[in-house]
XYZ file of C-alpha atoms in Angstrom:
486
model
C -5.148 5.791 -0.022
C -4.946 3.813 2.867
C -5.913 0.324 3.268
C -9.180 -0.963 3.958
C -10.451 -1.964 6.785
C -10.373 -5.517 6.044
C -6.868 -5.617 5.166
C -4.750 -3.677 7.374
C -1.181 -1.962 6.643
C 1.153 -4.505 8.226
C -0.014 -7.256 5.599
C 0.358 -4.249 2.645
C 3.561 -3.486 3.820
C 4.664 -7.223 4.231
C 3.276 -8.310 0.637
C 5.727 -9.731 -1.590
C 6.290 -8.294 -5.373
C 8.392 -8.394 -8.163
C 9.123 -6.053 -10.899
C 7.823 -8.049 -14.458
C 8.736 -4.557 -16.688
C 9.898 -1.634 -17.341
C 9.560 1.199 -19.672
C 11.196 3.955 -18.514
C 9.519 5.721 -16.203
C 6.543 3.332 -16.361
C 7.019 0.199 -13.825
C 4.676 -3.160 -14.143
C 4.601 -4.913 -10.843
C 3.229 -8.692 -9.790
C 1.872 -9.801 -6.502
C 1.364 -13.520 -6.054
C -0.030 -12.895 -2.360
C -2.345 -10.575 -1.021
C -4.449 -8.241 -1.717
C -2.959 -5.181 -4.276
C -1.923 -1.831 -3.061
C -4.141 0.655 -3.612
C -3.949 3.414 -6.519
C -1.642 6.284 -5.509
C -0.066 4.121 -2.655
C 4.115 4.163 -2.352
C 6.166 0.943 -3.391
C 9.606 1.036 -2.719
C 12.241 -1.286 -5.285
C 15.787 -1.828 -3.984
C 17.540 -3.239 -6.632
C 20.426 -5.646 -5.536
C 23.371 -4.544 -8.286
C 22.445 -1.103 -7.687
C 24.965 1.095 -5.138
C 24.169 -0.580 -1.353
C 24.548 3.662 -0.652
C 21.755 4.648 -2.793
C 18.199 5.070 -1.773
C 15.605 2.664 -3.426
C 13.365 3.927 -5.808
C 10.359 4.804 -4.974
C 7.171 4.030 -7.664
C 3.643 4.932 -6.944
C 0.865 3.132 -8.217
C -1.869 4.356 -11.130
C -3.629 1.515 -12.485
C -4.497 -2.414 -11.569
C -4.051 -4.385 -14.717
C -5.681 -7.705 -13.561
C -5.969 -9.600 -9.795
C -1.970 -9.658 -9.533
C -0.616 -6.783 -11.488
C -0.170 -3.212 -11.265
C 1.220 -0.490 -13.384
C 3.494 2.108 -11.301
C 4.891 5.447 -12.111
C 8.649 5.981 -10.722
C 9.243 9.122 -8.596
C 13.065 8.429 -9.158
C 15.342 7.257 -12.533
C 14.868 3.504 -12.350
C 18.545 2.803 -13.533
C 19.993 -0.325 -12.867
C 16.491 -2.343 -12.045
C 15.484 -5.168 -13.961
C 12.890 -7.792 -13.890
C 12.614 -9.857 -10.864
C 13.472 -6.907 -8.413
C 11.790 -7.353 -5.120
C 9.174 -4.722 -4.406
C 7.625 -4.156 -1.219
C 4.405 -2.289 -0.493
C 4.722 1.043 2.077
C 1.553 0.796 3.207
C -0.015 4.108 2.032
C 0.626 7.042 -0.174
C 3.946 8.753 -0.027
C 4.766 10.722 2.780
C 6.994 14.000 3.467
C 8.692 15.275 5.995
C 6.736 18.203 8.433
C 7.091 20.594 11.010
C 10.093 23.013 11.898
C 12.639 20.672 11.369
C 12.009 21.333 7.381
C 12.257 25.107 7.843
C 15.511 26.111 5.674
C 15.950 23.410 4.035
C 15.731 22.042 0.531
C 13.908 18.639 -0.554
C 12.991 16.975 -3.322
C 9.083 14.861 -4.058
C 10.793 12.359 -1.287
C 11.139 14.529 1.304
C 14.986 13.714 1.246
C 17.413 16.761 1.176
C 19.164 18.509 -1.208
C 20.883 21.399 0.250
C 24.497 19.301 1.633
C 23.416 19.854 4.924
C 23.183 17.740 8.205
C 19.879 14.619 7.325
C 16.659 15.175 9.181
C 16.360 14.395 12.553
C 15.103 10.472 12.715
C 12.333 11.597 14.772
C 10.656 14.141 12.107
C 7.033 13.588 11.275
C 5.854 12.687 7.702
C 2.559 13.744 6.821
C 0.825 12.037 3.191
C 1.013 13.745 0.361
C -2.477 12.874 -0.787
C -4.953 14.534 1.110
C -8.916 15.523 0.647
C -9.124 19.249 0.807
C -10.565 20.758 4.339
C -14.526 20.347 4.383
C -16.472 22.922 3.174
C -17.982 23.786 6.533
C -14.274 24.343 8.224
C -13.009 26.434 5.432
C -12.606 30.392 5.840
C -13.499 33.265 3.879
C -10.368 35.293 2.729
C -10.657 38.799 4.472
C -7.452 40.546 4.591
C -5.884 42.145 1.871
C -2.430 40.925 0.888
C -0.783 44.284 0.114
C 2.540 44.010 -1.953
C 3.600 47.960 -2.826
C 3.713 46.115 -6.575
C 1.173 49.259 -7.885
C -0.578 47.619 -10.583
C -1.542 44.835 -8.578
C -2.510 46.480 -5.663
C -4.921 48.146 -7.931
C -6.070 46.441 -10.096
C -5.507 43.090 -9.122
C -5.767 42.635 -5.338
C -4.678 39.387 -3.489
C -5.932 38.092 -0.567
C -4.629 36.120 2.364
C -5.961 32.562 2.169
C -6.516 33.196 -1.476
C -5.072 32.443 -5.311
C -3.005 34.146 -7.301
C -1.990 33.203 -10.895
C 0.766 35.276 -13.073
C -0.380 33.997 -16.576
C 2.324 34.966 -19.452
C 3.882 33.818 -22.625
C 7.977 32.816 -22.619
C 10.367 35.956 -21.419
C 7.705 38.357 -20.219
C 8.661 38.274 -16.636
C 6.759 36.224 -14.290
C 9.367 34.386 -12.524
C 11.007 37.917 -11.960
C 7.329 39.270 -10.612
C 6.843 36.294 -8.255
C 10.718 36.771 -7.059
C 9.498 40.779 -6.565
C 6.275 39.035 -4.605
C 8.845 36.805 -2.877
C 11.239 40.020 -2.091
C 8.013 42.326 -0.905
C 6.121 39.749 1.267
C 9.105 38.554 3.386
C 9.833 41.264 5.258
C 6.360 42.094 5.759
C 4.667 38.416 5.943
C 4.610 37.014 9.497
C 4.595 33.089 8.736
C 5.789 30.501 7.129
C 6.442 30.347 3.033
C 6.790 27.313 0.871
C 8.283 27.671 -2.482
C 7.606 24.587 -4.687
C 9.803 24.456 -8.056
C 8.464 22.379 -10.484
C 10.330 21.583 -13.596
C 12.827 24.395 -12.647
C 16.013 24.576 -13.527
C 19.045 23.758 -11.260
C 20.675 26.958 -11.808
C 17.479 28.919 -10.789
C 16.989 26.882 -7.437
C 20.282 27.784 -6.169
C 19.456 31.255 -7.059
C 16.636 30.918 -4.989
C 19.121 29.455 -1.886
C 21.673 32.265 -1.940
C 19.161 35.087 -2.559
C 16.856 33.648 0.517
C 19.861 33.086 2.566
C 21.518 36.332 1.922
C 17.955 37.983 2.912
C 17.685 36.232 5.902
C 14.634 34.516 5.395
C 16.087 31.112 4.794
C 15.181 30.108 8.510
C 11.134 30.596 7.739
C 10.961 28.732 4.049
C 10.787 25.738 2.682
C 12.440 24.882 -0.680
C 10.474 21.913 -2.713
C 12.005 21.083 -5.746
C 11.272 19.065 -8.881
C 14.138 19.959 -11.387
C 13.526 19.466 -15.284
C 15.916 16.427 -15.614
C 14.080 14.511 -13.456
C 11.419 11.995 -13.715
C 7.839 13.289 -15.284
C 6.348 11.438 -12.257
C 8.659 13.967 -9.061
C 7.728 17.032 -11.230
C 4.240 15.453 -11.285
C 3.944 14.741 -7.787
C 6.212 17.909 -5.971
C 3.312 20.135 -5.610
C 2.056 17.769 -3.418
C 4.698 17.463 -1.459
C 4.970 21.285 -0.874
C 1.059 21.153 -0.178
C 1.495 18.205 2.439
C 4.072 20.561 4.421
C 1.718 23.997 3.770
C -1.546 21.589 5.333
C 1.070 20.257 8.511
C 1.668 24.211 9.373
C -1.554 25.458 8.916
C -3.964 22.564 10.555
C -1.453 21.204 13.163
C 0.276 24.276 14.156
C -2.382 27.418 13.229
C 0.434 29.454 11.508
C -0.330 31.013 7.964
C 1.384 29.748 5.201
C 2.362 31.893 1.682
C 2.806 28.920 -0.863
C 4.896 30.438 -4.399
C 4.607 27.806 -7.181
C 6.782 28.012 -10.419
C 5.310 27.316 -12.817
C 2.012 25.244 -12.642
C 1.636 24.459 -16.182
C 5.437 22.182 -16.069
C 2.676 20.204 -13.139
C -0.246 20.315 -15.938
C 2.850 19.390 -18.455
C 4.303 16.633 -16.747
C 0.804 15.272 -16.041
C 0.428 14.622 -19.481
C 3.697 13.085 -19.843
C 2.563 10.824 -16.938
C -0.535 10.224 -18.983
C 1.293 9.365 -22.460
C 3.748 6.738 -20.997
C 0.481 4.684 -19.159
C -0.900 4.645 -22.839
C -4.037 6.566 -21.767
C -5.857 8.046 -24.827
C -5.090 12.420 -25.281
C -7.681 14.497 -25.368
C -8.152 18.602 -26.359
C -4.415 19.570 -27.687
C -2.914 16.934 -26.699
C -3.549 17.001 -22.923
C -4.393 14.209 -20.478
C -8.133 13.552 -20.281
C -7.588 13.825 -16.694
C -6.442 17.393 -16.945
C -9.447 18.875 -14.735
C -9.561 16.836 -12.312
C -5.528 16.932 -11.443
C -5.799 21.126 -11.499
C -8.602 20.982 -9.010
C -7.087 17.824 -6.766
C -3.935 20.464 -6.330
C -5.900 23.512 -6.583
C -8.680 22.640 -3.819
C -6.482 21.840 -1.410
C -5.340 25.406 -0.797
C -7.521 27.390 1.679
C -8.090 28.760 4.737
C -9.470 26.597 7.761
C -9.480 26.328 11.244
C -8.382 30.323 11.686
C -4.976 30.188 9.257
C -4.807 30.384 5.816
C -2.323 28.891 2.879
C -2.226 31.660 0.537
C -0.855 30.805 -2.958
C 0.845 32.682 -5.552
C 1.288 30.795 -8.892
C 3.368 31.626 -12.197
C 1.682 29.798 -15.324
C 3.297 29.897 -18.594
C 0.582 30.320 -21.374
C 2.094 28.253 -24.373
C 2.595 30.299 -27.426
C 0.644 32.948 -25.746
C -2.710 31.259 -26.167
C -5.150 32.297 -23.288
C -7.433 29.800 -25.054
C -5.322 26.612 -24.136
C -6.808 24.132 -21.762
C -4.141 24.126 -19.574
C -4.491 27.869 -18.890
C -8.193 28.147 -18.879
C -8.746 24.649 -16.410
C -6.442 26.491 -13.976
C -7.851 30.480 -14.090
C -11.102 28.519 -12.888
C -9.947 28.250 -9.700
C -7.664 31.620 -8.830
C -9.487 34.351 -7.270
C -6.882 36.758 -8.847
C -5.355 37.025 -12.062
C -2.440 39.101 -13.161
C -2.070 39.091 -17.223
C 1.578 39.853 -18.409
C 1.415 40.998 -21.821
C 4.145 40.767 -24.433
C 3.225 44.394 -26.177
C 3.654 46.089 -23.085
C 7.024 44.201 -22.028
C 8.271 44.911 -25.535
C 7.022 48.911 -24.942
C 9.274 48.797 -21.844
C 6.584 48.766 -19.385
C 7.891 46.737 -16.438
C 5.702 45.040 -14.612
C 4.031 44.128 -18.169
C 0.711 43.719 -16.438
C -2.204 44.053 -18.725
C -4.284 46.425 -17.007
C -7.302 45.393 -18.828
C -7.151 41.307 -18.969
C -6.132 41.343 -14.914
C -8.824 41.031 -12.631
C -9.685 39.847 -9.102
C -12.621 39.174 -6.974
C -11.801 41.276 -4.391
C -12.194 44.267 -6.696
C -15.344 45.034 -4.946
C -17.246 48.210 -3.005
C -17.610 46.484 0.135
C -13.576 44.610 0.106
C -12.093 47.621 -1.337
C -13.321 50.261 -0.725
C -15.541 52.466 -3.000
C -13.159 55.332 -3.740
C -10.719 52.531 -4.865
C -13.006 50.595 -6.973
C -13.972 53.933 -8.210
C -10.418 55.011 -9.601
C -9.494 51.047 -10.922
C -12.375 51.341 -12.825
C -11.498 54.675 -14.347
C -7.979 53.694 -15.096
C -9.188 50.895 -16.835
C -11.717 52.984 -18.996
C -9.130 55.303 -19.752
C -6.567 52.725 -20.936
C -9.380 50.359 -22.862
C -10.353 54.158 -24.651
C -6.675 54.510 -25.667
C -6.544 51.222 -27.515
C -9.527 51.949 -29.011
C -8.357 55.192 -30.838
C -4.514 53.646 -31.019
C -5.541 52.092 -34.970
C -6.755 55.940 -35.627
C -3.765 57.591 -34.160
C -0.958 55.203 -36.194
C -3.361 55.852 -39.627
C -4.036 59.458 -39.289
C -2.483 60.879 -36.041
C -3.315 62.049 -32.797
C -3.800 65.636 -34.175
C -7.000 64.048 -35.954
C -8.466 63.286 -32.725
C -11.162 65.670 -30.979
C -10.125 67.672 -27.761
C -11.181 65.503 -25.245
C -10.063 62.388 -26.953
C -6.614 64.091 -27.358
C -6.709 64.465 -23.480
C -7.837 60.608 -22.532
C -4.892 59.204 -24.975
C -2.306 61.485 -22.855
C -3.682 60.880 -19.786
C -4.031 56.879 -20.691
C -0.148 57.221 -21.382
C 0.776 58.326 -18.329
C -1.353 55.886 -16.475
C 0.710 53.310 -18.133
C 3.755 54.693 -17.206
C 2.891 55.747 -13.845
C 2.129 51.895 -13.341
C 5.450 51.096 -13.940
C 8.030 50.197 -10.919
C 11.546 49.364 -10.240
C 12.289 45.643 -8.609
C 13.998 45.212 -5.849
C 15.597 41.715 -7.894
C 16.433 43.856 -11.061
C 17.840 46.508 -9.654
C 21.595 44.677 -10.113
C 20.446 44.644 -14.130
C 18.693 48.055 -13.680
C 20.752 50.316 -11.590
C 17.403 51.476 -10.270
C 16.631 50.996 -6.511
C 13.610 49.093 -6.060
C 10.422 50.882 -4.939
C 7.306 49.374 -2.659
C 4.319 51.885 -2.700
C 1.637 51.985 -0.397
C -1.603 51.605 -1.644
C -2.820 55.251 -1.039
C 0.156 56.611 -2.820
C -1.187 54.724 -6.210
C -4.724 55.787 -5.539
C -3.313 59.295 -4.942
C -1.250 59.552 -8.354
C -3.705 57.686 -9.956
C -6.303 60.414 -9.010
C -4.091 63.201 -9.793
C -3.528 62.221 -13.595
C -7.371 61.348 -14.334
C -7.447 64.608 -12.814
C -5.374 66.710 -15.156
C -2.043 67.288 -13.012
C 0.085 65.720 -15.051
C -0.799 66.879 -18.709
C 1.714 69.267 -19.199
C 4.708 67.364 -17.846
C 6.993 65.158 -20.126
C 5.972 61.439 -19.807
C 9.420 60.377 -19.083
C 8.755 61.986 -15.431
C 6.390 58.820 -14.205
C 8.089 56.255 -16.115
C 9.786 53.959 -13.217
C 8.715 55.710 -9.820
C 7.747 55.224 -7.023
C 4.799 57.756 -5.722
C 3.617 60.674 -7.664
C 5.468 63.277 -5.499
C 8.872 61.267 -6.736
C 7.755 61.909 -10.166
C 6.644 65.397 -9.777
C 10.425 66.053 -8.364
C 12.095 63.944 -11.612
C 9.649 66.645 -13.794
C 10.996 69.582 -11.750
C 14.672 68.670 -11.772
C 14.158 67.752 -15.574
C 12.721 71.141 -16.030
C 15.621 73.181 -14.071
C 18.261 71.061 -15.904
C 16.330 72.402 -19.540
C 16.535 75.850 -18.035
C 20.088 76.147 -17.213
C-alpha cells in the first residue's frame, strides 16, 4: 500500500527502525519516529556482521502491534540478524522487475536473478507486486478458444484465452507432466509472452524447466519465477505475485497476451498457512488459515483480460490425499472457468492423460462457444462412459455376458472411448519411446463420432490405445490384423 496522503514516501523511506525480535521467519520491528509503514509494505534489514556482498533481507509487513511496533514476515533466511539491526522503510510494497529486459531470465520473489547470467540493466522498471485487479468495466470476455491437440481436453474440457485453468490431482498422477505437455503444445503455437511461476518447486525441476525451454527455443519469450521449497514460507507465499506483477506490466503497458503456468497453487495456499501459524493467528477448517478465501481470490482475481490482451492461466493443484472436499481445493475451483480432474484409477489402468472424463468440466462447453455438433458428441461420450461405471459393479460380480445386447455394446464402445482418449507426450516420449501426438480438434470429434457410431466394435482395443487420430488407429488395427494373418 502506498502511503497516505498526509505522509508522503520520502519520510517512510527515511524512518528509522530497529529489529526488537526474531522468530524465524517472523520479524518484530520498532519505530520511535514517524508514522508506521503500512501492512504489506517492503522493509529492508542490512545486518552489519552479515557478508558486506550479500543483499539485505527483505521483510514485509502483516500486522501493527501497538503505535511503534510491527510484526514482519521475511521474504529471505534472516541468518545472522539480531536485535538492534537497523531497518529502514522502502516506501511501498515490494516491487519486481518488468518489461523485456526479464524475458529469459530466471528470478526469485525479489526480482533478483538466478540463472548466472549478466544483472539487470540498472535502468529496468519495477512494477508492485500488490495490485487491485482491473475494474470490472475494463475487463474482457474470454472469446477464443485455446486449442492444445491434448484430446480430452479439447473435448471435454476447453480453455480459453484470458481464462483459468486448474489440473486438480492427488500425488504421482501426472499434472506437472500435463502442464509441461500444455507448456510443449502452446509454445510453438502461442504468439506472446509466458510466465511460469514455481512455487515450492524443487531445484532439480526448475533447471529442468531452463534446459528444456532453452533447448526449445523459447527461452527468449518466458519468464522463470521461482520460489524453491527450502526457502522461506513468506517467497513461496509471495512469488505468485511476483509472476502476476510481470504478467499485469505486459498485458496493460505493452497490449501483448500473456500465458501464465503456475505449479502448484496449493504449495501458495500451503505456505499461506505456514505464514499464518508463525504470526500466531488462530486455524480454522483443517487446519488452514482463516484467511484462506480471501488470499485465493487476491491472486486469483487478478488474472483477466483488459484493455484488448488477456493473461491466460493454467494452474496444477495438488488435492491432498485425494480429497476433492478439502478447502484448499474447493476455495480455488471457485474461481477457474475450466477444470481438468486427473484420476488415480485411470492412471493406475494406464490411461495417460488420466483425465476423468466425467469430474472435468468447463464453461465454455456450451452451444453457442462450441459449437452444437461438439457439445453434442462431449455429451455423449460422457453418457457413455458414466453408463459403463454404472454396470462396471455388475460386470466384476456376474460378467459382461450377463448384460443385455445393447448394454454389452455401450460397455465396449465406453472402452474404446477411454482408450481412444489416450495420447502420447511430447515430454514422455524419452520414457515412452512413443512420439508425441497433437490432434486437431476435428480429428477427436471425428473418432469420437465414429466409435459412438459402431466403427470400431469389432477391432481389438489395443488399436486406439495411444494414437493420435482415428485413421492412425484404424492403420495399427489393419497392420495388427495382416501380422495375425501371416
Amino acid at each position: 500500500m502506498p502511503a497516505t496522503p498526509e505522509t508522503p514516501p520520502d519520510a517512510l523511506a527515511e524512518a528509522p527502525g530497529r529489529v526488537i525480535a526474531i522468530r524465524g521467519a517472523v520479524v518484530d520491528i520498532a519505530f520511535d519516529a514517524g508514522p508506521l509503514p503500512a501492512v504489506n509494505d517492503a522493509l529492508e534489514i542490512r545486518a552489519p556482521d552479515r557478508d558486506p556482498d550479500m543483499a539485505p533481507v527483505l521483510v514485509e509487513v502483516q500486522a501493527h502491534l501497538d503505535a511503534t511496533r510491527l510484526r514482519a514476515i521475511a521474504l529471505q533466511a534472516t541468518s545472522g540478524l539480531r536485535r538492534g539491526t537497523p531497518v529502514r522503510a522502502l516506501g511501498g510494497p515490494l516491487t519486481a522487475p518488468v518489461g523485456p529486459a526479464v524475458l529469459g531470465r530466471l528470478l526469485d520473489v525479489t526480482g533478483a536473478t538466478g540463472d548466472r547470467g549478466a544483472p539487470l540493466p540498472a535502468d529496468t522498471p519495477r512494477r508492485p507486486i500488490h495490485a487491485a485487479p482491473p475494474p470490472f468495466a475494463a475487463q474482457g470476455a474470454a472469446a477464443q478458444i485455446f486449442h492444445t491437440g491434448i484430446k480430452v481436453i479439447d473435448l471435454l474440457a476447453p480453455l480459453a484465452q484470458g481464462g483459468k485453468a486448474a489440473m486438480f490431482g492427488g500425488a504421482g498422477v501426472g499434472k506437472t507432466v500435463l502442464v509441461m505437455e500444455l507448456i510443449q503444445a502452446m509454445v510453438a503455437r502461442y504468439e506472446g509472452i509466458s510466465v511460469f511461476s514455481g512455487i515450492g518447486e524443487r531445484s532439480r525441476e526448475g533447471h529442468e524447466m531452463l534446459q528444456d525451454m532453452t533447448e526449445a527455443g523459447v527461452l527468449g519469450h518466458t519468464v522463470l519465477v521461482y520460489g524453491q521449497m527450502n526457502e522461506p514460507p513468506g517467497a513461496r507465499w509471495r512469488v505468485p505475485m511476483t509472476a502476476l506483477a510481470i504478467s499485469e506490466h505486459f498485458r496493460d503497458a505493452e497490449g501483448r497476451n500473456v500465458l501464465l503456468l503456475m505449479d502448484n497453487v496449493f504449495r501458495f495456499v500451503q505456505a499461506g498457512s505456514e505464514v499464518s501459524g508463525l504470526l500466531g493467528r488462530m486455524a480454522s477448517r483443517v487446519g488452514y488459515q482463516p484467511t484462506l478465501a480471501t488470499e485465493v481470490a487476491a491472486l486469483q482475481e487478478r488474472i483477466a483480460s483488459a484493455n484488448g490482451a488477456a493473461i491466460t492461466a493454467i494452474e496444477a493443484v495438488y488435492v491432498p490425499a485425494d480429497d476433492f472436499t478439502d478447502p484448499a481445493v474447493t476455495a480455488i475451483a471457485g474461481h477457474v472457468d475450466s477444470m481438468v480432474v486427473l484420476s488415480r484409477a485411470m492412471a493406475a489402468d494406464g490411461m495417460y492423460p488420466a483425465v476423468d472424463p466425467i469430474a472435468s468440466s468447463s464453461i465454455l462447453l456450451d452451444p453457442r462457444v462450441m459449437g452444437a455438433e461438439h457439445v453434442a458428441i462431449a455429451t455423449e461420450v460422457r453418457r457413455t462412459i458414466e453408463h459403463y461405471r454404472e454396470l462396471q459393479d455388475v460386470i466384476s460380480l456376474l460378467g459382461k455376458e450377463e448384460l443385455g445386447r445393447e448394454d454389452r455394446h455401450i460397455v465396449d464402445r465406453a472402452r474404446r472411448l477411454q482408450r481412444f482418449l489416450t495420447q502420447p507426450f511430447s515430454v514422455t516420449e524419452a520414457f515412452t519411446g512413443m512420439a508425441g501426438r497433437s490432434v486437431a480438434l476435428e480429428d477427436t470429434i471425428a473418432g469420437c463420432r465414429a466409435i459412438l457410431a459402431g466403427e470400431a466394435d469389432d477391432w481389438d482395443e489395443a488399436s486406439l490405445y495411444m494414437v493420435g487420430t482415428f485413421e492412425e488407429a484404424r492403420a495399427k488395427e489393419e497392420a495388427a490384423r495382416r501380422e495375425a494373418a501371416a
